[in-house]
CSV table of C-alpha atoms and ligand atoms in Angstrom, one decimal:
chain,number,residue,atom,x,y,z
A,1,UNK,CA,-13.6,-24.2,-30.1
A,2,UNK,CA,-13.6,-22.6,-26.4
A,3,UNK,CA,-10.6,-20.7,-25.1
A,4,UNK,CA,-8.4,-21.0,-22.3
A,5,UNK,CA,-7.1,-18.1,-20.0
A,6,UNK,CA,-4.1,-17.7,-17.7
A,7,UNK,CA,-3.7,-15.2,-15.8
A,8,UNK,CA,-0.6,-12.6,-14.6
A,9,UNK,CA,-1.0,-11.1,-11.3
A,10,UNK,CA,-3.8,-12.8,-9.1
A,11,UNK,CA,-5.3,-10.1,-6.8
A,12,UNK,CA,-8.4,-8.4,-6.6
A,13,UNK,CA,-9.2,-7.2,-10.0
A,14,UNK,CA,-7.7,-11.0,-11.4
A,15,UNK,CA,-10.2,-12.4,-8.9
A,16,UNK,CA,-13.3,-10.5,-10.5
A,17,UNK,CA,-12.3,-11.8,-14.2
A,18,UNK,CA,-12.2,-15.3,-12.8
A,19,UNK,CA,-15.7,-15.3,-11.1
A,20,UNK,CA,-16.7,-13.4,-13.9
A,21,UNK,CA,-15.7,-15.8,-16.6
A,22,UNK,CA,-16.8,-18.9,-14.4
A,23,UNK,CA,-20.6,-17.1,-14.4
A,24,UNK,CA,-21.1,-15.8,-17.7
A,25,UNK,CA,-19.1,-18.4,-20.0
A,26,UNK,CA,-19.0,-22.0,-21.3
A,27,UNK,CA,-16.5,-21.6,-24.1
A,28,UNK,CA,-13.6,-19.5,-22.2
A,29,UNK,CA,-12.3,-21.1,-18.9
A,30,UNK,CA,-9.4,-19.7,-16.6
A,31,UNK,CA,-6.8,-22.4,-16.0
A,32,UNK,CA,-4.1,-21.0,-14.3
A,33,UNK,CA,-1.8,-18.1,-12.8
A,34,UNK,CA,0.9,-16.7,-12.1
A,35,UNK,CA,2.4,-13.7,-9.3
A,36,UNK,CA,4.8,-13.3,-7.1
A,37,UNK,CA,2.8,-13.3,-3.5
A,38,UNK,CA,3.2,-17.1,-2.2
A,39,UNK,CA,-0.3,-16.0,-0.9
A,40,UNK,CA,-2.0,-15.5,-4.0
A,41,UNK,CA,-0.4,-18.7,-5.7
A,42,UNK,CA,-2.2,-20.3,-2.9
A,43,UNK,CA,-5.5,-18.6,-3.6
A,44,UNK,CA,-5.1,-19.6,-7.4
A,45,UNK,CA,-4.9,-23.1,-6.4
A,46,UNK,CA,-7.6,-22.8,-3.8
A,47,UNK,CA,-9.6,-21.8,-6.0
A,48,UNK,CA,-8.9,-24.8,-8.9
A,49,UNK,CA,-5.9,-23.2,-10.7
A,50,UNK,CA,-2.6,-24.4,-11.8
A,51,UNK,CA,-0.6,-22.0,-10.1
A,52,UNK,CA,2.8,-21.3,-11.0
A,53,UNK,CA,6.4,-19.9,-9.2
A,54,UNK,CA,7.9,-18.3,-12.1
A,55,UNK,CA,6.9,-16.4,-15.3
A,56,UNK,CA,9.4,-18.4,-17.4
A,57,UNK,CA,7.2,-21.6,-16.8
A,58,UNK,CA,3.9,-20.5,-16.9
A,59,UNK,CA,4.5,-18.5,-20.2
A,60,UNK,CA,6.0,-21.6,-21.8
A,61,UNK,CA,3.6,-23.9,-20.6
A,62,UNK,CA,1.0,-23.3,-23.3
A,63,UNK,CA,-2.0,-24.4,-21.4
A,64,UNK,CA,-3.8,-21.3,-22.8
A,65,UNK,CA,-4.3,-19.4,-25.2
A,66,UNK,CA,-5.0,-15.9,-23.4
A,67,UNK,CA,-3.4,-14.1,-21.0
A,68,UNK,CA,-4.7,-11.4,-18.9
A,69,UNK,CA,-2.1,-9.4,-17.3
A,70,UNK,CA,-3.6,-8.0,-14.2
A,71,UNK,CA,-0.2,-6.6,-12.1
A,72,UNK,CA,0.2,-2.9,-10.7
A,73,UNK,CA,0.5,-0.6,-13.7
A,74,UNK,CA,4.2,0.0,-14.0
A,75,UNK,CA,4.6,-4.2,-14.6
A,76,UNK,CA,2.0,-4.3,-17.8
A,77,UNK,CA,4.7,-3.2,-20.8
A,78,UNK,CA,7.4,-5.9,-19.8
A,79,UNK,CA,4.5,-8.6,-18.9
A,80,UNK,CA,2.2,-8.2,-21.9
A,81,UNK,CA,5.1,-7.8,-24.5
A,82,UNK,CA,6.9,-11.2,-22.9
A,83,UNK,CA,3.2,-12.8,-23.3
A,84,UNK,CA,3.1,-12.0,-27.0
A,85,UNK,CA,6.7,-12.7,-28.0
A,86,UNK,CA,5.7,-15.9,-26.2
A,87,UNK,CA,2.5,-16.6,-28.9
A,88,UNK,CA,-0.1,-15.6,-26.9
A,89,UNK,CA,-3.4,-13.3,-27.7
A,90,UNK,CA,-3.4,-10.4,-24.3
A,91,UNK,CA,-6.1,-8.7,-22.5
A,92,UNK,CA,-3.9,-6.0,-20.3
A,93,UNK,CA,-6.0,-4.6,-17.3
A,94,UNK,CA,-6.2,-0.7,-17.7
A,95,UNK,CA,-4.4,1.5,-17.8
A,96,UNK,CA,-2.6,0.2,-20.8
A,97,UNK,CA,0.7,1.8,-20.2
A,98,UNK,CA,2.3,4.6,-17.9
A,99,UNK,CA,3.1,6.4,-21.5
A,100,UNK,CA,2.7,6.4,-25.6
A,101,UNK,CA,6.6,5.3,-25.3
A,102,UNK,CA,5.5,2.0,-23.2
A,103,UNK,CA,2.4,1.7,-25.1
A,104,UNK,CA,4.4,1.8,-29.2
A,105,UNK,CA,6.7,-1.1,-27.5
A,106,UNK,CA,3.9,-2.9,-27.1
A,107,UNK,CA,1.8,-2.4,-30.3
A,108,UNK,CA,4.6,-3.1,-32.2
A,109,UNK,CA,5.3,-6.4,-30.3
A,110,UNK,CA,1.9,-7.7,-31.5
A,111,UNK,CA,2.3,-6.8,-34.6
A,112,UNK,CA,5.4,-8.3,-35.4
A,113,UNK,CA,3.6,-11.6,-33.4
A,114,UNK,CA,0.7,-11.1,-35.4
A,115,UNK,CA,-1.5,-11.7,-32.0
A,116,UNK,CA,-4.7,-10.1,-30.5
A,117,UNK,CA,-3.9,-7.2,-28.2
A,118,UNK,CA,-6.1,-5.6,-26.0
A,119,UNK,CA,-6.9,-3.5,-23.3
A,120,UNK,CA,-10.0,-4.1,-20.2
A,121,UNK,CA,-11.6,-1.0,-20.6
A,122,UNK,CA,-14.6,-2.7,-19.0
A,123,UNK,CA,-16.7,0.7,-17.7
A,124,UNK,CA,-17.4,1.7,-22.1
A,125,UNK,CA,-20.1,-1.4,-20.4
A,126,UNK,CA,-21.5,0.7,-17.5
A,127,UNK,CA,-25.0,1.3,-17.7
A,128,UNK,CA,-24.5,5.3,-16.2
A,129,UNK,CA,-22.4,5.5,-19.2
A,130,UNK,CA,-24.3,3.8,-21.2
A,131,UNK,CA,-27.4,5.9,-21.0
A,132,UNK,CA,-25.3,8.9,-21.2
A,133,UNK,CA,-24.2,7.8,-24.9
A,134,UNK,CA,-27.9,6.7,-25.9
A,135,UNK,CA,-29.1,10.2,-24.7
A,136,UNK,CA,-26.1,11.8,-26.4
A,137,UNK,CA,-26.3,9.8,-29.8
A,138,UNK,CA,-30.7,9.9,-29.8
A,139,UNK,CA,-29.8,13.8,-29.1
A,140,UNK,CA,-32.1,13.8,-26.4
A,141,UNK,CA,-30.7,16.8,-24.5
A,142,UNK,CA,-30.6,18.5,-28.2
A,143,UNK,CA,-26.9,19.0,-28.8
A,144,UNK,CA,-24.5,19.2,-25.8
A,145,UNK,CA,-22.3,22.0,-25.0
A,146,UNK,CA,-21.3,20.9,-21.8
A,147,UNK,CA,-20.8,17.1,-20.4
A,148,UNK,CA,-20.0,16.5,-16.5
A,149,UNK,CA,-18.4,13.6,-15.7
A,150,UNK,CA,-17.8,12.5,-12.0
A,151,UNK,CA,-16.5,9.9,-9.0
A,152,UNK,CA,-16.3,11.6,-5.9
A,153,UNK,CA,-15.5,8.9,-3.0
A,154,UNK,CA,-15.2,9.5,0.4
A,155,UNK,CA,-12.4,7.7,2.3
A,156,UNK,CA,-9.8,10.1,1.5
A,157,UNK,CA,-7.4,6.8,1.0
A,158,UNK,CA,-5.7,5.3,-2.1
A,159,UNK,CA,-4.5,2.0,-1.0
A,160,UNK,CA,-1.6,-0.5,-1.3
A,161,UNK,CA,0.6,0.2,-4.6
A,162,UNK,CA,-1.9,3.0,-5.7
A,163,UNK,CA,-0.4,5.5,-3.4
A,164,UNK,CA,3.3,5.5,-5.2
A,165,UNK,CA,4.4,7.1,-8.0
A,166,UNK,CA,6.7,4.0,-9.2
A,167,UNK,CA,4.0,1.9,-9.8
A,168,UNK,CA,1.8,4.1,-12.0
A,169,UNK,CA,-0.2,5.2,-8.5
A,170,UNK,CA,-2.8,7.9,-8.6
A,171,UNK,CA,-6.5,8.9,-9.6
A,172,UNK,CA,-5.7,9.8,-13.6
A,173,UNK,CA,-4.2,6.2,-13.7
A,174,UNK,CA,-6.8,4.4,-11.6
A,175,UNK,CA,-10.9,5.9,-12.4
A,176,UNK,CA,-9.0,8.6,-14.9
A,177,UNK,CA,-8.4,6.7,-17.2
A,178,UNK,CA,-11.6,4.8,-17.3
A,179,UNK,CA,-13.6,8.1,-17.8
A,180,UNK,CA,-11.6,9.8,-20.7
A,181,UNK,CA,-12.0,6.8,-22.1
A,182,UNK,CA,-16.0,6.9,-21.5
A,183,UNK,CA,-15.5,10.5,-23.1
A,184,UNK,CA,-13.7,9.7,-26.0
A,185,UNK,CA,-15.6,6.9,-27.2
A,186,UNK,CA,-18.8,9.0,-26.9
A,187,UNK,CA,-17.8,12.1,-28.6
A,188,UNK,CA,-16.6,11.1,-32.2
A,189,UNK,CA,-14.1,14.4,-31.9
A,190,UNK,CA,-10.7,15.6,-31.7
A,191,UNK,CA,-9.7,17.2,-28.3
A,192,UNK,CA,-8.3,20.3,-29.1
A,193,UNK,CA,-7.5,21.1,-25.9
A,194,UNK,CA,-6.3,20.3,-22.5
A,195,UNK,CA,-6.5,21.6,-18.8
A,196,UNK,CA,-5.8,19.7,-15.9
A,197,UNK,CA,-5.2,20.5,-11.9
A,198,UNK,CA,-3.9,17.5,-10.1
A,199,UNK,CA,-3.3,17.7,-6.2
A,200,UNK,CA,-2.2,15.4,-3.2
A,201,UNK,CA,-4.9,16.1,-0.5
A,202,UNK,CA,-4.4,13.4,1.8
A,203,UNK,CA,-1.7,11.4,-0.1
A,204,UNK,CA,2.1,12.1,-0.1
A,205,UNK,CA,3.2,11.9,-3.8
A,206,UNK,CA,-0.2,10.5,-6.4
A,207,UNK,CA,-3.1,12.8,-7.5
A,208,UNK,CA,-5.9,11.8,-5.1
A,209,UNK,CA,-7.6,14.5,-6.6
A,210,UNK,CA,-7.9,15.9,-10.4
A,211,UNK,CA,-9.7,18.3,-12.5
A,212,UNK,CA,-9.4,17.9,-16.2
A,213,UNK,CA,-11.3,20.5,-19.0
A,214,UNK,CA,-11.4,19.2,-22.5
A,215,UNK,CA,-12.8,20.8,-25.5
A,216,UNK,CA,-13.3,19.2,-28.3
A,217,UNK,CA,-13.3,20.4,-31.7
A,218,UNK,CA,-17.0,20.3,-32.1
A,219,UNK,CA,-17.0,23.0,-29.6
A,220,UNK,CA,-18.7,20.4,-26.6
A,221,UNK,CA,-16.8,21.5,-23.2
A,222,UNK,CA,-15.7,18.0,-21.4
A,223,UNK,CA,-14.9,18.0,-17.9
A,224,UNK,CA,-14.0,15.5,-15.8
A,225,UNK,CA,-13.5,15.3,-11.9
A,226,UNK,CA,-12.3,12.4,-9.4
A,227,UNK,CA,-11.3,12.3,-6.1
A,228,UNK,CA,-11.2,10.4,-2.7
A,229,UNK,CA,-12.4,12.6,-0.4
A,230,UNK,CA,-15.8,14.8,-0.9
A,231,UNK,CA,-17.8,15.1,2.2
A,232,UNK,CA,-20.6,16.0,-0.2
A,233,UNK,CA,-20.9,14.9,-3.1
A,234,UNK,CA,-22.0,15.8,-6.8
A,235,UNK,CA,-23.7,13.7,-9.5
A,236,UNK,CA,-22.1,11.3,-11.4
A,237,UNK,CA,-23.4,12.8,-14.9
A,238,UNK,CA,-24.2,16.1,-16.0
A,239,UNK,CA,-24.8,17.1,-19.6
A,240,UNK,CA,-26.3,19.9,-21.0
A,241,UNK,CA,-27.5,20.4,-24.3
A,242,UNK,CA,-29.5,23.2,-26.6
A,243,UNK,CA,-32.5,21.7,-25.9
A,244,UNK,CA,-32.4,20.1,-21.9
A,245,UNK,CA,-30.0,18.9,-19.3
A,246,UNK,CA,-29.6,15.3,-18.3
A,247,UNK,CA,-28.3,14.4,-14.7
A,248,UNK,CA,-27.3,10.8,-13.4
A,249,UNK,CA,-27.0,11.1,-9.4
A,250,UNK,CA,-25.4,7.8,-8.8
A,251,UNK,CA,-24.3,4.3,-9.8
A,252,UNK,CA,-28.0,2.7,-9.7
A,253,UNK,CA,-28.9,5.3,-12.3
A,254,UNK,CA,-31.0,7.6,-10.5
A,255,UNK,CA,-31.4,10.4,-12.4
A,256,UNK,CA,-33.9,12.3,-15.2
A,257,UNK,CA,-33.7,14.0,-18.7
A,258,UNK,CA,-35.3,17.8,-18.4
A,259,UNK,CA,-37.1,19.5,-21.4
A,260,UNK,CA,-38.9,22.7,-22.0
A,261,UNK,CA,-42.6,21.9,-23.1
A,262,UNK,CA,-42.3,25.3,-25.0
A,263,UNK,CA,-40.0,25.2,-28.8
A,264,UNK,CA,-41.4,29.0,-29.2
A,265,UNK,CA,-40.4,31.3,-25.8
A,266,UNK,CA,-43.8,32.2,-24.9
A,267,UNK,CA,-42.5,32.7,-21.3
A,268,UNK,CA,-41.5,36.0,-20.5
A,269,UNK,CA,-39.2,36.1,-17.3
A,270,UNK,CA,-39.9,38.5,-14.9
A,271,UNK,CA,-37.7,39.2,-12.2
A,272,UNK,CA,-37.3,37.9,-8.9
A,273,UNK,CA,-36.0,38.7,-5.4
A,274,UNK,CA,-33.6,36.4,-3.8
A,275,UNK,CA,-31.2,36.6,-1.2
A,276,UNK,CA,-28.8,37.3,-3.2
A,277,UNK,CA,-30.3,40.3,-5.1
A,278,UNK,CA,-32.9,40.4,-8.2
A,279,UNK,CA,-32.5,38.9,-10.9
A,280,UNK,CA,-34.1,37.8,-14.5
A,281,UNK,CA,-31.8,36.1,-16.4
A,282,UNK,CA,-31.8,33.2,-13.3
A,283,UNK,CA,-35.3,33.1,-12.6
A,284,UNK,CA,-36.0,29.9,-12.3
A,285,UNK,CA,-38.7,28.7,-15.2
A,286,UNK,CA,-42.6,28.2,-14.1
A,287,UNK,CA,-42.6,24.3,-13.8
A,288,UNK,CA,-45.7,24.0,-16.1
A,289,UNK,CA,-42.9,25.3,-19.0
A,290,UNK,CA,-40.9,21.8,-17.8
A,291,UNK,CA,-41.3,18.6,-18.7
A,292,UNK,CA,-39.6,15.5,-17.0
A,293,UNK,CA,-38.7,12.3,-19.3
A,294,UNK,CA,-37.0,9.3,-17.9
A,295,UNK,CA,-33.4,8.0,-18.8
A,296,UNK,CA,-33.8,5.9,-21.7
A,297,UNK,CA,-33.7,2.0,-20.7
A,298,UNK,CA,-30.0,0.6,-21.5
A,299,UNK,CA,-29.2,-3.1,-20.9
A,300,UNK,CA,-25.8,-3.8,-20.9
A,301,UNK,CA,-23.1,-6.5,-19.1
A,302,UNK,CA,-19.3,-6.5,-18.8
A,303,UNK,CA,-19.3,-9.6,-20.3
A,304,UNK,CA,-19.8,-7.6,-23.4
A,305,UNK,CA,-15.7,-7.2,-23.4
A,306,UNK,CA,-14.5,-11.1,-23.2
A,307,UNK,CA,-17.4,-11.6,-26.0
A,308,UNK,CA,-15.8,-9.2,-27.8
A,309,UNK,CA,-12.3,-10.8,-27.4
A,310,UNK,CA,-13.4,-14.3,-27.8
A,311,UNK,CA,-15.2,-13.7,-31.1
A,312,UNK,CA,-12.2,-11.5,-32.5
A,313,UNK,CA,-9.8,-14.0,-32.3
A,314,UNK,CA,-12.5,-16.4,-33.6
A,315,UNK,CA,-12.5,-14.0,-36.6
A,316,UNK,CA,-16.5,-13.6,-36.6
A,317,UNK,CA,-16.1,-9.2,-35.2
A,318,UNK,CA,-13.8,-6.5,-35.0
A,319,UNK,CA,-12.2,-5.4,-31.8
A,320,UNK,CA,-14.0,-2.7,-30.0
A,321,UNK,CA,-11.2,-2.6,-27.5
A,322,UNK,CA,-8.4,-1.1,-30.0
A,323,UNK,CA,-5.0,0.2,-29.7
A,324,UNK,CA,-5.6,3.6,-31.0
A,325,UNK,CA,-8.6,4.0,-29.1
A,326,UNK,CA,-6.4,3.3,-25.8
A,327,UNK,CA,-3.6,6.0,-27.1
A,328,UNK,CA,-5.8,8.8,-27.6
A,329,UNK,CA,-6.6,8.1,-23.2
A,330,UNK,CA,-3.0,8.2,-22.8
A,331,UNK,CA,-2.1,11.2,-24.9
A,332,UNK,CA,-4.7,12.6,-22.7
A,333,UNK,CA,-3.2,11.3,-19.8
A,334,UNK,CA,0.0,12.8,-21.1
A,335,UNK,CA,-1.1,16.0,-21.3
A,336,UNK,CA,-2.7,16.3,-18.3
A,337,UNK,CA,0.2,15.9,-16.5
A,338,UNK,CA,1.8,17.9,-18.5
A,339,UNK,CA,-0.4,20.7,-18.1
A,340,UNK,CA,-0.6,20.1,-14.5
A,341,UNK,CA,2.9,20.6,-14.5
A,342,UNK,CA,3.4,24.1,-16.0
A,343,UNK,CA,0.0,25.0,-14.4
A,344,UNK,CA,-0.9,25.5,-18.2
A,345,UNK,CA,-3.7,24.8,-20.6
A,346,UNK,CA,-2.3,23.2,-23.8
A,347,UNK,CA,-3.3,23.4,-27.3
A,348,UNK,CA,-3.7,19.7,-28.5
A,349,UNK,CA,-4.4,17.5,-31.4
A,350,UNK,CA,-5.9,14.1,-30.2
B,401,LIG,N1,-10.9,-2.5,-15.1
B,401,LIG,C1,-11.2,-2.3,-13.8
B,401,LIG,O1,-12.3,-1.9,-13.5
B,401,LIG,C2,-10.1,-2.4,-12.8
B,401,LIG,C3,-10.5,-2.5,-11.4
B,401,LIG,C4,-9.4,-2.7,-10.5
B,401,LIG,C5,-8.1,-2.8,-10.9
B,401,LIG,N2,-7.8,-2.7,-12.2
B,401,LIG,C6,-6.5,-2.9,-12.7
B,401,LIG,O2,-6.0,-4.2,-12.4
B,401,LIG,C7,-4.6,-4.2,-12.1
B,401,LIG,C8,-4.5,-4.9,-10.8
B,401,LIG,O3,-5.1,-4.2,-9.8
B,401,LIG,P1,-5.7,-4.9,-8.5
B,401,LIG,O4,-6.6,-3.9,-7.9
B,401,LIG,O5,-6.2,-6.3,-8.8
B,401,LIG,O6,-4.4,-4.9,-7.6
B,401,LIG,P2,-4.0,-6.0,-6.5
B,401,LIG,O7,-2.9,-5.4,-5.7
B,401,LIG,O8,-5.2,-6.5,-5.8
B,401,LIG,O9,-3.4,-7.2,-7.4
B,401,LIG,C9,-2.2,-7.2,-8.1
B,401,LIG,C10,-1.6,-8.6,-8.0
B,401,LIG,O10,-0.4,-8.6,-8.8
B,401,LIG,C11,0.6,-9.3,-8.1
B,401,LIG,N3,1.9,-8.7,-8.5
B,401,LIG,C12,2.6,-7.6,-8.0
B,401,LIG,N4,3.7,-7.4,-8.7
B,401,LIG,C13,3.8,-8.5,-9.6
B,401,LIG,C14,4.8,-8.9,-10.5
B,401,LIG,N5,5.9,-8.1,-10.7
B,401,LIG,N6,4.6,-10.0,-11.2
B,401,LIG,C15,3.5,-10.8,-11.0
B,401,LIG,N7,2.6,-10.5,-10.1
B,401,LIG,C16,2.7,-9.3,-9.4
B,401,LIG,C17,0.3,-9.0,-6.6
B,401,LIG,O11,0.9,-10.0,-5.7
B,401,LIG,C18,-1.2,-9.1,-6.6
B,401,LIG,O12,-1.7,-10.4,-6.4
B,401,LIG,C19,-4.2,-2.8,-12.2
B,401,LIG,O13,-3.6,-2.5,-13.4
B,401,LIG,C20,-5.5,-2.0,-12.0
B,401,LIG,O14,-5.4,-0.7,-12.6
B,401,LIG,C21,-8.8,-2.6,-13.2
């Protein structure tokens, strides 16, 4: 039986899930929308939906089975529990919630209605993060101590409701979220602790700029770093491990896995003048003690995620999308503004 999907909030990221649905699927098929902008109700239409003025009617129409919420953040609680009191299964664009208060509301809304809840946490799909996780899980850099993960734009810009506090604005809401996530469902750890630096470079009252340290309890150091305005800028990936370093320089996956040839240190450093001073202990290594491997090869689509969803409520898999994945990203994201706020590291349990 194929699936039907309305939609709450038609603007960009809505948009994407419709073209994306339209190109990858025969047995789930957008049919209609609903948002406030007369503009947008227009575009819905344009573009072959039934568009309608109010929430009330399009959540008792029944047309569809799903609905994707896809508002600004602060709108998801009220819109996705309505949805589910209403009989529906929900996909809620990320992030989830602005808190674990929001967030229990919700969970225990779709409970009681006994319906699918979940969250588009699309980028566990990306291909950087993908090879990242083959490496990590094949233990190709040997075990890590130390994973680097990064978005560093350059406008210097956070646009339209993104720049206010209200409506759940900022960098940990907006690519935050997406890469704790990326880091929690690689390491299979508790994060012990947190550390987080949040400022307002160009922006008047959002983090445009963060800095969060994890450690996990298996002792693996995870850091994190986003923000809008880096003239230059650093990898997107950077993990090292007991036995190499991986790096991933940018979106089309440029990047390389670094071994020693040597398992026995039959190199003995000797020590060399820079401009800064001798030194041994950062000598770099004779390059016939190196060798270069490629990134392993990782297909993988977001299409992966409405598969997922379709075949859940189909009964034939288990979500991979879950609720208590989702809360451990926003006890993170609690804590990190938490910590930013007392200027604090603080001992957690997540
Ligand atoms: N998963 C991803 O990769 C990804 C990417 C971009 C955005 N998003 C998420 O998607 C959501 C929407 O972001 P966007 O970039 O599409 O924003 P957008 O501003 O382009 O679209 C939001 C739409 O919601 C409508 N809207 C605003 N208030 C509303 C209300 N109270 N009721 C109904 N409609 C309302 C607006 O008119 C607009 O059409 C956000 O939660 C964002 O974090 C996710």
């Amino acid at each position: 039986m194929g699936h039907k999907l309305g939609i709450i909030g038609y603007g960009g990221m809505a948009s994407w899930h419709h073209n994306s649905i339209k190109a990858n699927f025969t047995d789930l098929e957008v049919v209609a929308a609903y948002d406030i902008s007369k503009e947008r109700l227009e575009a819905a239409k344009n573009n072959g939906l039934i568009a309608f003025e109010t929430a009330e009617e399009f959540l008792s129409s029944h047309l569809f089975d799903i609905v994707l919420v896809a508002t600004p953040n602060n709108f998801h609680c009220d819109y996705v529990c309505r949805a589910l009191e209403a009989g529906y299964n929900v996909v809620c664009e990320k992030p989830v919630a602005l808190n674990c208060e929001e967030l229990d509301k919700m969970e225990e809304t779709a409970k009681r209605c006994g319906k699918l809840f979940s969250v588009h946490q699309n980028r566990r799909w990306d291909k950087d993060y993908r090879i990242v996780k083959q490496a990590y899980e094949d233990g190709l850099v040997g075990k890590p101590f130390t994973v680097e993960s990064r978005v560093h734009g350059q406008g210097g810009m956070v646009h339209g409701w993104r720049e206010f506090k209200v409506a759940g604005g900022g960098m940990v809401y907006d690519w935050g979220v997406h890469m704790i996530d990326q880091m929690l469902d690689m390491i299979p750890s508790k994060v012990v602790s947190v550390y987080a630096n949040l400022h307002c470079v160009r922006t008047l009252e959002v983090d445009d700029y963060f800095k969060l340290v994890m450690r996990f309890e298996n002792g693996i150091t995870g850091q994190i770093e986003v923000g809008t305005f880096h003239l230059v800028q650093l990898p997107r990936w950077y993990v090292c491990g007991d036995g190499g370093s991986l790096v991933i320089n940018d979106w089309d996956c440029n990047g390389k896995i670094i071994h020693t040839k040597d398992t026995v240190m039959n190199w003995e450093p000797v020590v060399v003048q820079t401009k800064a001073g001798p030194t041994r202990t950062m000598a770099p290594r004779p390059a016939d003690t190196l060798e270069e491997k490629p990134l392993p090869d990782v297909e993988t689509s977001w299409s992966s995620y409405y598969r997922n969803i379709l075949d859940t409520i189909d009964g034939k898999a288990e979500l991979i999308v879950t609720i208590p994945s989702v809360r451990r990203v926003l006890k993170v994201i609690e804590a990190c503004f938490e910590s930013d706020r007392t200027g604090t590291g603080l001992k957690t349990d997540i």
